CSV table of C-alpha atoms in Angstrom, one decimal:
chain,number,residue,atom,x,y,z
A,1,GLY,CA,161.8,79.9,81.4
A,2,GLN,CA,163.7,81.5,84.3
A,3,SER,CA,164.8,80.3,87.7
A,4,LEU,CA,167.3,82.0,90.2
A,5,GLU,CA,168.4,80.7,93.8
A,6,GLN,CA,169.5,82.7,96.3
A,7,PRO,CA,169.6,81.5,100.5
A,8,SER,CA,166.7,81.7,102.1
A,9,GLU,CA,168.2,83.4,105.8
A,10,VAL,CA,171.6,85.0,106.4
A,11,THR,CA,172.1,86.4,110.1
A,12,ALA,CA,175.3,88.4,110.4
A,13,VAL,CA,176.5,91.1,113.1
A,14,GLU,CA,176.0,95.0,113.3
A,15,GLY,CA,179.3,96.3,111.8
A,16,ALA,CA,180.2,93.6,109.6
A,17,ILE,CA,180.2,92.4,106.2
A,18,VAL,CA,177.7,89.9,104.5
A,19,GLN,CA,177.4,88.3,100.8
A,20,MET,CA,174.2,87.4,99.8
A,21,ASN,CA,174.4,85.3,96.3
A,22,CYS,CA,172.2,84.8,93.4
A,23,THR,CA,172.2,82.1,90.6
A,24,TYR,CA,170.3,82.2,88.3
A,25,GLN,CA,169.2,80.3,84.9
A,26,THR,CA,167.7,82.6,81.7
A,27,SER,CA,168.0,83.0,77.9
A,28,GLY,CA,168.3,86.7,76.5
A,29,PHE,CA,169.8,88.1,79.1
A,30,TYR,CA,169.8,91.5,80.1
A,31,GLY,CA,171.1,91.9,83.8
A,32,LEU,CA,171.0,91.4,87.3
A,33,SER,CA,169.1,93.7,89.8
A,34,TRP,CA,168.7,94.0,93.2
A,35,TYR,CA,165.7,94.5,96.0
A,36,GLN,CA,165.8,95.4,99.5
A,37,GLN,CA,161.7,95.1,100.9
A,38,HIS,CA,161.4,95.5,105.2
A,39,ASP,CA,158.0,93.9,106.4
A,40,GLY,CA,154.9,95.7,105.3
A,41,GLY,CA,157.0,97.4,102.7
A,42,ALA,CA,157.3,97.4,98.7
A,43,PRO,CA,160.4,96.3,97.3
A,44,THR,CA,162.7,99.2,96.5
A,45,PHE,CA,165.5,99.3,93.7
A,46,LEU,CA,169.3,99.0,94.8
A,47,SER,CA,171.5,98.2,92.1
A,48,TYR,CA,172.1,97.0,88.6
A,49,ASN,CA,174.7,95.1,87.0
A,50,ALA,CA,174.3,94.9,83.3
A,51,LEU,CA,178.4,93.6,82.8
A,52,ASP,CA,180.4,91.8,84.6
A,53,GLY,CA,182.1,93.6,87.6
A,54,LEU,CA,181.6,95.2,90.7
A,55,GLU,CA,179.6,98.1,91.1
A,56,GLU,CA,179.7,100.2,94.4
A,57,THR,CA,177.1,102.6,95.8
A,58,GLY,CA,178.1,103.6,99.6
A,59,ARG,CA,177.9,100.8,101.4
A,60,PHE,CA,176.4,98.8,99.5
A,61,SER,CA,177.8,96.5,96.0
A,62,SER,CA,176.9,94.2,93.6
A,63,PHE,CA,179.1,91.8,91.3
A,64,LEU,CA,178.2,89.7,88.5
A,65,SER,CA,179.8,87.2,86.3
A,66,ARG,CA,177.2,86.6,83.8
A,67,SER,CA,179.8,83.9,82.7
A,68,ASP,CA,178.9,81.9,85.9
A,69,SER,CA,175.4,83.1,85.7
A,70,TYR,CA,176.2,84.3,89.4
A,71,GLY,CA,175.9,87.2,91.3
A,72,TYR,CA,176.0,88.8,94.3
A,73,LEU,CA,174.8,91.8,96.9
A,74,LEU,CA,177.6,92.9,99.5
A,75,LEU,CA,176.5,95.5,102.3
A,76,GLN,CA,179.3,96.5,104.5
A,77,GLU,CA,179.1,98.2,108.0
A,78,LEU,CA,175.9,96.4,108.6
A,79,GLN,CA,173.5,98.6,110.4
A,80,MET,CA,170.1,97.2,112.5
A,81,LYS,CA,168.1,99.0,109.7
A,82,ASP,CA,169.7,96.7,107.2
A,83,SER,CA,167.5,94.2,107.9
A,84,ALA,CA,165.3,93.0,105.5
A,85,SER,CA,164.9,90.7,102.7
A,86,TYR,CA,166.8,91.3,99.8
A,87,PHE,CA,165.7,90.0,96.2
A,88,CYS,CA,167.6,89.5,92.9
A,89,ALA,CA,165.9,89.8,89.9
A,90,VAL,CA,166.8,89.3,85.8
A,91,THR,CA,166.1,90.9,83.3
A,92,SER,CA,165.6,89.1,80.0
A,93,GLY,CA,163.8,88.6,76.9
A,94,GLY,CA,162.7,91.1,74.1
A,95,TYR,CA,160.6,92.9,76.4
A,96,GLN,CA,162.7,93.3,79.2
A,97,LYS,CA,160.8,91.0,81.7
A,98,VAL,CA,161.6,91.4,84.9
A,99,THR,CA,161.8,87.7,86.9
A,100,PHE,CA,162.6,87.9,91.1
A,101,GLY,CA,164.0,85.4,92.8
A,102,THR,CA,162.6,83.7,96.2
A,103,GLY,CA,164.4,86.1,98.5
A,104,THR,CA,167.2,85.9,101.6
A,105,LYS,CA,165.8,87.5,104.6
A,106,LEU,CA,168.7,88.6,106.1
A,107,GLN,CA,168.9,89.6,110.2
A,108,VAL,CA,171.3,92.3,111.9
A,109,ILE,CA,172.0,90.8,115.0
A,110,PRO,CA,173.8,93.4,117.9
B,1,ASP,CA,158.0,112.4,94.5
B,2,VAL,CA,157.4,109.6,91.9
B,3,LYS,CA,154.6,107.8,93.1
B,4,VAL,CA,152.8,104.4,92.1
B,5,THR,CA,149.5,103.8,94.1
B,6,GLN,CA,147.1,101.2,94.3
B,7,SER,CA,143.4,101.3,94.6
B,8,SER,CA,143.0,99.5,98.4
B,9,ARG,CA,145.4,98.6,101.5
B,10,TYR,CA,143.1,95.6,101.8
B,11,LEU,CA,140.7,93.8,100.7
B,12,VAL,CA,138.1,90.7,101.3
B,13,LYS,CA,136.1,89.7,98.6
B,14,ARG,CA,134.1,86.0,98.4
B,15,THR,CA,134.8,82.9,96.0
B,16,GLY,CA,133.5,83.9,92.5
B,17,GLU,CA,133.5,87.6,92.7
B,18,LYS,CA,134.5,89.1,90.1
B,19,VAL,CA,137.8,91.4,91.5
B,20,PHE,CA,138.8,94.9,90.2
B,21,LEU,CA,143.1,95.9,91.8
B,22,GLU,CA,144.0,99.3,90.5
B,23,CYS,CA,147.7,100.9,90.1
B,24,VAL,CA,148.0,104.1,88.5
B,25,GLN,CA,151.8,105.6,88.1
B,26,ASP,CA,152.3,109.4,87.9
B,27,MET,CA,156.1,109.3,86.4
B,28,ASP,CA,154.9,108.5,82.5
B,29,HIS,CA,156.8,104.9,82.6
B,30,GLU,CA,155.9,103.0,79.7
B,31,ASN,CA,156.2,99.5,81.4
B,32,MET,CA,153.7,98.8,83.8
B,33,PHE,CA,153.8,95.1,85.9
B,34,TRP,CA,151.8,93.2,88.2
B,35,TYR,CA,152.9,90.8,90.5
B,36,ARG,CA,152.0,88.5,93.7
B,37,GLN,CA,154.0,87.7,96.8
B,38,ASP,CA,153.4,84.8,98.6
B,39,PRO,CA,155.9,83.7,101.8
B,40,GLY,CA,158.5,81.8,99.9
B,41,LEU,CA,158.1,81.8,96.6
B,42,GLY,CA,159.0,85.7,95.8
B,43,LEU,CA,157.9,87.7,93.6
B,44,ARG,CA,156.1,86.0,91.0
B,45,LEU,CA,155.0,88.1,87.7
B,46,ILE,CA,151.5,87.6,86.6
B,47,TYR,CA,151.2,90.2,83.3
B,48,PHE,CA,152.7,93.3,82.4
B,49,SER,CA,152.7,96.0,79.4
B,50,TYR,CA,154.9,98.6,77.6
B,51,ASP,CA,152.4,100.3,75.9
B,52,VAL,CA,148.8,101.3,76.0
B,53,LYS,CA,146.4,98.6,75.3
B,54,MET,CA,149.8,95.9,74.9
B,55,LYS,CA,149.9,93.1,77.7
B,56,GLU,CA,152.2,90.0,77.7
B,57,LYS,CA,151.6,87.2,79.9
B,58,GLY,CA,153.9,86.3,83.0
B,59,ASP,CA,155.0,83.3,84.7
B,60,ILE,CA,151.2,83.1,86.7
B,61,PRO,CA,148.9,84.7,84.2
B,62,GLU,CA,146.2,81.9,84.6
B,63,GLY,CA,143.0,83.1,86.6
B,64,TYR,CA,144.2,86.8,85.7
B,65,SER,CA,142.7,89.5,82.9
B,66,VAL,CA,144.7,92.8,83.1
B,67,SER,CA,143.8,96.1,80.8
B,68,ARG,CA,145.9,99.2,80.2
B,69,GLU,CA,143.4,102.0,78.6
B,70,LYS,CA,145.4,104.6,79.7
B,71,LYS,CA,149.3,104.9,80.3
B,72,GLU,CA,148.8,105.9,83.7
B,73,ARG,CA,147.1,103.1,84.6
B,74,PHE,CA,147.2,99.2,84.7
B,75,SER,CA,144.2,97.2,86.2
B,76,LEU,CA,144.6,93.3,87.5
B,77,ILE,CA,141.2,91.8,86.9
B,78,LEU,CA,140.3,88.4,88.7
B,79,GLU,CA,137.6,86.9,86.5
B,80,SER,CA,136.1,84.7,89.1
B,81,ALA,CA,138.2,84.7,92.6
B,82,SER,CA,139.2,81.5,94.3
B,83,THR,CA,140.8,81.2,98.1
B,84,ASN,CA,144.0,80.4,96.2
B,85,GLN,CA,144.4,84.2,95.1
B,86,THR,CA,144.4,85.2,98.7
B,87,SER,CA,147.8,86.6,98.7
B,88,MET,CA,149.7,90.0,98.4
B,89,TYR,CA,149.3,92.0,95.6
B,90,LEU,CA,152.2,94.4,94.2
B,91,CYS,CA,151.9,96.8,91.2
B,92,ALA,CA,155.4,98.8,90.0
B,93,SER,CA,156.0,100.5,86.7
B,94,SER,CA,159.5,101.2,84.9
B,95,ALA,CA,160.7,103.5,82.0
B,96,SER,CA,161.2,102.2,78.8
B,97,GLY,CA,164.6,100.8,78.0
B,98,ARG,CA,164.9,100.4,82.0
B,99,GLY,CA,163.5,97.9,82.9
B,100,ASN,CA,165.6,96.7,85.5
B,101,GLU,CA,164.8,100.0,87.8
B,102,GLN,CA,160.9,99.0,88.5
B,103,PHE,CA,159.2,101.3,91.4
B,104,PHE,CA,156.9,99.2,93.5
B,105,GLY,CA,152.8,100.6,94.9
B,106,PRO,CA,152.5,100.0,98.6
B,107,GLY,CA,150.6,96.6,98.0
B,108,THR,CA,147.0,95.3,98.1
B,109,ARG,CA,146.6,92.1,100.5
B,110,LEU,CA,144.0,90.5,98.7
B,111,THR,CA,141.6,87.8,101.1
B,112,VAL,CA,139.2,85.6,99.0
B,113,LEU,CA,136.4,83.7,101.5
């Protein structure tokens, strides 16, 4: 089966940089995704890494190391609206099943 | 604007009732998914479907079944609801070959009394 580990909570200051980590164990790995979910809202897709390295989209960057079964999401120039839960998810198997981690709750403070 | 809709935002049922949760997507996506979300447990996959009339068990299929008679519609069925099925249920869809980018519906908060 698949398993993913994420820290449960992170607190960071507005304007700063925060890194949220994800380690996984799976077979038939295709890639690692990141989703954002505000309280009371639905998850929304942020990024996907299939290959090793860093992918950047505006203030958000996502990194993957397939050999280490590890990835992270980096948020720069933090804003109060970034306070949310962030989930990593692995895509694996012949039918591209997606398995989510338990999420990291990010609190941005002034 | 792409959209995934779910039949109800809130639902209250009694133990033993048969419950139907409906999900419709308008993006012509091949893949559809049902998750439940509980505090501290993240999103757990119940069932998914990669084509009409096709279904695959996820990580927690016990007590649930699904139906996909049309491409745009994926139904989750609780044959006999129990209190431990009280949860937020989320439906999602994705295009074939892009299972990583899922679009989620607003969710149905189901309470089983």
